[in-house]
Amino acid sequence: MKSIAVLTSGGDSPGMNACIRAVVRTALYHKMDIWGIKRGYEGLMDDEFEKLDSKSVANIIQRGGTVLKTARSTRFMTDEGLRLASESLKRKGIEGLIVIGGDGTFRGALALEKLSGLHIVGCPGTIDNDLRGTDFTIGYDTAINTVIEAVDRIRDTAESHERLFFVEVMGRDAGLIALRSGIGAGAEAILIPETPTDIDDLVRRLEGGRKDKSSKIVIVSEHDAAGGAFKIAETVKAKLPYYDTRVTILGHIQRGGNPTCMDRVNASRMGFASVEALRAGKKGVMVGVVNNTISYTPFANAVKHLQELDPHLLRMVEILSL
Ligand code: F6P
């Protein structure tokens, strides 16, 4: 394989730049031409290619976001969009494509690979950690560290004012950010979409436990079936009127910031492995790290959202926060 390209697509995540750097430098080591495609699939349809060299990726390993820019493209998933993308790659003589992104990115890659016959390999870049075939997606570790830092700060003020806080975190329809950061921050309760939320049970738990507790923190994963943090806080407040209650939505601060060492290392390993995978003739797979070992999962399996949550973890949270 003489010429390959790389793009980032969907929501950005800290560590994407480390992955791009690894892809570029590995490809150059093997004397391949390496093209960067701007704005994900949008730029691919619009011919936004840039030839990359070693210097193009200097000093980016530590930076959040993606130097290639990203987009969520609905146009790409039309017949016309896929045709444009396929022709654009063929015109440039590109034989292999590396896509860094999440669920939507890999669904797009599946469709493009089917139409174009091109070899495509993926690296999991999303803060949500909602892909099968990797223990951790690129950006997840940074996001959960951002959340615990924010919740630690909230805990300080919650303690001083003796308040009950509801903190809403991202994750789309997966509760992994909430679960892990909630454990790390010592939350009193964690509400996630994967398990039904019973408000009466939550109220009982908030009332139970040590009576001399000054502050209580409930982590709410966005898209919890009981509603967002504001709605849940309102319902709880109606049942516990004597609590001084506040709500914080953490939002997009979870997507930015310098990647943690773990994200930089995983991103570097996966970027490196994705080029090696293309050279070995692999296609239609997402590179992951499972049990500290590189693994390859077909796109169709990676996007199945079957990350199972350990039910013992939620029980542990109840016991540890007493
Ligand atoms: O998939 C990453 C993510 O940050 C989700 O956690 C969140 O639901 C969504 O993207 C937000 O998307 P946008 O940045 O397009 O508002």
XYZ file of C-alpha atoms and ligand atoms in Angstrom:
338
model
C 0.000 0.000 0.000
C 1.550 3.281 -1.125
C -0.962 5.965 -0.252
C -3.353 6.264 2.716
C -5.526 8.973 4.306
C -6.767 9.784 7.796
C -9.825 11.696 9.038
C -11.584 12.443 12.324
C -15.360 12.437 12.437
C -18.267 12.894 14.877
C -17.776 14.477 18.307
C -14.140 15.333 18.991
C -12.354 13.696 21.909
C -9.074 14.384 23.720
C -6.389 12.109 22.289
C -7.530 12.280 18.668
C -4.443 14.371 17.901
C -2.151 11.785 19.484
C -3.789 9.183 17.249
C -3.365 11.318 14.094
C 0.306 11.831 14.992
C 0.846 8.089 15.366
C -0.887 7.336 12.052
C 1.166 9.949 10.184
C 4.532 8.999 11.624
C 3.942 5.251 11.187
C 2.883 5.737 7.571
C 5.940 7.905 6.869
C 8.191 5.300 8.483
C 6.846 2.795 5.944
C 7.438 5.299 3.099
C 3.739 5.758 2.391
C 2.074 8.968 1.256
C -0.229 10.154 4.029
C -3.127 12.556 3.409
C -5.157 14.363 6.077
C -8.812 14.922 5.236
C -10.391 18.018 6.802
C -13.807 18.038 8.547
C -14.381 14.294 8.442
C -16.692 12.898 5.795
C -17.802 16.434 4.858
C -14.280 17.286 3.718
C -13.935 13.931 2.014
C -16.940 14.685 -0.208
C -15.586 18.183 -0.877
C -12.029 17.104 -1.729
C -10.395 18.778 1.279
C -7.124 16.845 1.292
C -3.811 17.962 2.736
C -0.526 16.083 2.331
C 0.979 15.542 5.786
C 4.591 15.240 6.835
C 6.319 14.636 10.147
C 6.292 18.344 11.017
C 2.525 18.624 10.409
C 1.959 16.586 13.553
C 4.693 18.090 15.734
C 3.579 19.288 19.180
C 0.037 17.992 18.943
C 0.224 14.919 21.192
C -0.696 17.059 24.204
C -3.527 19.014 22.588
C -7.253 18.304 22.931
C -9.626 18.534 19.966
C -8.548 17.516 16.480
C -6.204 19.435 14.169
C -8.024 17.862 11.215
C -11.368 19.356 12.407
C -14.475 17.228 12.534
C -18.143 17.228 11.570
C -21.315 15.231 11.941
C -22.405 14.700 8.336
C -25.913 13.678 7.291
C -25.104 14.381 3.634
C -22.477 11.620 3.640
C -25.041 8.943 4.465
C -26.958 9.539 1.216
C -26.226 7.619 -2.020
C -24.893 10.821 -3.561
C -22.650 11.563 -0.562
C -21.140 8.082 -0.557
C -20.549 8.276 -4.320
C -18.777 11.649 -3.997
C -16.585 10.339 -1.156
C -15.662 7.178 -3.008
C -14.745 9.067 -6.215
C -12.744 11.614 -4.301
C -10.556 8.899 -2.723
C -10.092 7.102 -6.031
C -9.106 10.306 -7.860
C -6.322 10.835 -5.326
C -5.114 7.236 -5.710
C -5.711 6.501 -2.030
C -5.781 2.779 -1.230
C -6.450 2.785 2.492
C -8.382 5.038 4.884
C -8.139 5.389 8.664
C -11.196 6.865 10.372
C -11.015 8.078 13.961
C -14.413 8.490 15.606
C -17.355 6.753 17.225
C -20.485 4.878 16.378
C -21.667 7.101 13.490
C -18.167 7.205 11.993
C -17.969 3.425 11.787
C -21.486 3.076 10.375
C -20.355 5.517 7.659
C -17.147 3.557 7.103
C -19.129 0.339 6.633
C -21.263 1.944 3.920
C -18.264 3.554 2.196
C -16.252 0.359 2.223
C -19.181 -1.543 0.695
C -19.521 0.962 -2.146
C -15.863 1.690 -2.853
C -14.139 -1.604 -2.026
C -11.466 0.482 -0.306
C -9.650 -0.799 2.784
C -10.851 1.102 5.858
C -9.642 0.690 9.445
C -11.052 2.584 12.449
C -9.724 3.914 15.743
C -12.287 4.485 18.523
C -12.391 8.216 19.315
C -15.277 9.248 21.561
C -15.617 10.317 25.180
C -18.650 8.015 25.589
C -16.759 4.670 25.688
C -19.803 3.094 24.043
C -18.087 0.818 21.503
C -17.579 -2.909 21.701
C -14.090 -4.211 21.083
C -12.053 -1.873 23.254
C -11.846 -1.435 27.005
C -11.413 2.311 26.624
C -12.134 4.661 23.739
C -9.795 7.581 23.061
C -10.952 10.534 25.172
C -12.937 8.633 27.788
C -10.221 8.721 30.431
C -9.697 12.464 29.994
C -13.444 13.115 30.144
C -13.952 11.187 33.377
C -10.977 12.955 34.934
C -12.482 16.295 33.898
C -15.754 15.240 35.537
C -14.184 14.204 38.842
C -12.192 17.428 39.002
C -15.405 19.412 38.479
C -17.333 17.339 41.017
C -14.533 17.748 43.583
C -14.992 21.503 43.231
C -18.746 21.189 43.529
C -18.262 19.052 46.636
C -16.357 21.909 48.333
C -19.192 24.376 47.918
C -21.866 21.717 48.542
C -20.217 20.908 51.892
C -20.019 24.567 52.905
C -23.680 25.249 52.135
C -24.927 21.781 53.105
C -26.579 21.289 49.733
C -27.811 18.491 47.518
C -26.366 18.706 43.991
C -27.482 17.024 40.788
C -24.625 16.986 38.268
C -25.454 16.026 34.697
C -22.740 14.418 32.572
C -22.540 13.428 28.899
C -22.527 9.935 27.419
C -25.395 10.006 24.928
C -27.325 6.777 25.675
C -24.453 5.137 27.580
C -23.908 5.630 31.303
C -20.214 4.801 31.418
C -19.018 8.371 31.999
C -21.517 8.733 34.853
C -20.693 5.372 36.391
C -16.933 5.660 36.493
C -16.719 9.338 37.372
C -19.447 8.893 39.986
C -17.433 6.177 41.690
C -14.264 8.273 41.468
C -15.972 11.342 42.914
C -17.641 9.426 45.748
C -21.166 10.326 44.581
C -24.123 9.408 46.792
C -26.062 8.117 43.754
C -25.513 7.563 40.041
C -28.394 7.542 37.547
C -27.731 5.910 34.178
C -29.878 5.018 31.163
C -28.969 1.318 31.357
C -30.877 0.798 34.622
C -34.383 2.072 35.460
C -34.431 5.103 37.765
C -36.939 4.858 40.607
C -37.336 8.337 42.144
C -38.867 6.995 45.380
C -35.910 4.695 45.791
C -33.531 7.606 45.168
C -35.346 9.688 47.791
C -35.113 6.843 50.303
C -31.396 6.565 49.649
C -30.810 10.297 50.005
C -32.664 10.277 53.315
C -30.937 7.163 54.550
C -27.282 6.795 55.422
C -25.364 8.929 57.881
C -27.473 11.745 59.336
C -24.537 14.109 59.837
C -23.635 14.306 56.125
C -23.276 17.885 54.969
C -23.445 17.376 51.209
C -24.897 14.904 48.754
C -24.110 14.542 45.078
C -26.163 12.694 42.485
C -24.540 12.121 39.094
C -27.129 12.036 36.308
C -26.205 10.650 32.909
C -27.841 12.643 30.117
C -30.759 10.725 28.578
C -31.622 8.966 31.806
C -35.185 7.663 31.400
C -36.367 9.743 34.413
C -35.323 12.952 32.603
C -32.428 15.394 32.742
C -30.855 16.683 35.957
C -33.246 19.680 36.193
C -36.354 17.521 35.928
C -35.080 14.914 38.381
C -33.989 17.602 40.850
C -37.458 19.170 40.698
C -39.191 15.844 41.359
C -36.860 15.050 44.256
C -37.227 18.561 45.695
C -41.014 18.113 45.807
C -40.487 15.072 48.025
C -37.600 16.501 50.071
C -38.481 20.215 50.372
C -36.061 20.855 53.251
C -33.026 20.117 51.026
C -31.271 23.112 49.509
C -30.875 21.770 45.965
C -28.749 22.885 43.009
C -28.144 21.582 39.480
C -24.968 21.718 37.366
C -24.800 20.606 33.737
C -21.150 19.966 32.896
C -21.662 19.972 29.108
C -18.866 20.407 26.593
C -16.050 20.996 29.075
C -16.032 17.178 29.130
C -14.943 17.112 25.489
C -11.946 19.444 25.730
C -8.646 19.689 27.539
C -5.231 18.094 27.349
C -5.522 14.316 27.084
C -4.428 12.228 30.062
C -1.373 10.023 29.732
C -3.631 6.995 29.370
C -5.476 8.553 26.423
C -2.212 9.614 24.761
C -0.732 6.133 25.109
C -3.862 4.286 23.957
C -4.302 6.705 21.045
C -0.670 6.251 20.001
C -0.942 2.463 20.187
C -4.166 2.389 18.211
C -2.964 4.845 15.554
C 0.229 2.827 15.100
C -1.737 -0.461 14.943
C -4.205 0.931 12.397
C -1.453 1.563 9.842
C 0.073 -1.839 10.537
C -3.404 -3.357 10.061
C -3.795 -1.745 6.617
C -0.334 -2.987 5.625
C -1.316 -6.490 6.721
C -4.372 -6.351 4.423
C -6.976 -5.916 7.184
C -10.189 -4.018 6.372
C -13.546 -3.224 7.926
C -12.244 -3.403 11.485
C -11.895 -1.124 14.473
C -8.631 -1.295 16.381
C -9.077 -1.540 20.146
C -7.151 -2.287 23.299
C -8.592 -5.204 25.275
C -6.802 -6.417 28.396
C -3.853 -4.240 27.396
C -3.531 -6.027 24.030
C -4.361 -4.677 20.567
C -7.494 -6.262 19.104
C -9.557 -5.918 15.916
C -13.349 -5.897 15.840
C -15.483 -5.772 12.668
C -17.248 -2.376 12.398
C -20.647 -4.077 12.481
C -19.889 -5.592 15.912
C -18.176 -2.505 17.317
C -21.301 -0.358 16.899
C -23.681 -2.749 18.620
C -23.725 -0.858 21.916
C -23.414 -4.001 23.951
C -20.938 -2.688 26.506
C -22.273 -4.413 29.580
C -22.239 -2.605 32.887
C -21.233 -4.530 35.954
C -24.360 -4.462 38.202
C -22.146 -4.932 41.275
C -20.644 -1.498 40.693
C -23.953 0.287 41.351
C -24.505 -1.775 44.499
C -20.948 -0.880 45.560
C -21.737 2.834 45.123
C -24.692 2.465 47.529
C -22.532 0.808 50.162
C -19.490 3.069 49.820
C -21.499 6.289 50.015
C -23.286 5.411 53.270
O -20.652 11.467 21.510
C -19.991 12.430 22.250
C -20.966 13.433 22.819
O -20.237 14.375 23.582
C -22.107 12.841 23.667
O -21.701 12.492 24.960
C -23.114 13.946 23.605
O -24.430 13.445 23.803
C -22.942 14.490 22.212
O -21.632 14.103 21.785
C -23.078 15.985 22.076
O -22.949 16.301 20.734
P -22.751 17.777 20.158
O -21.355 18.227 20.468
O -22.970 17.614 18.700
O -23.759 18.632 20.842
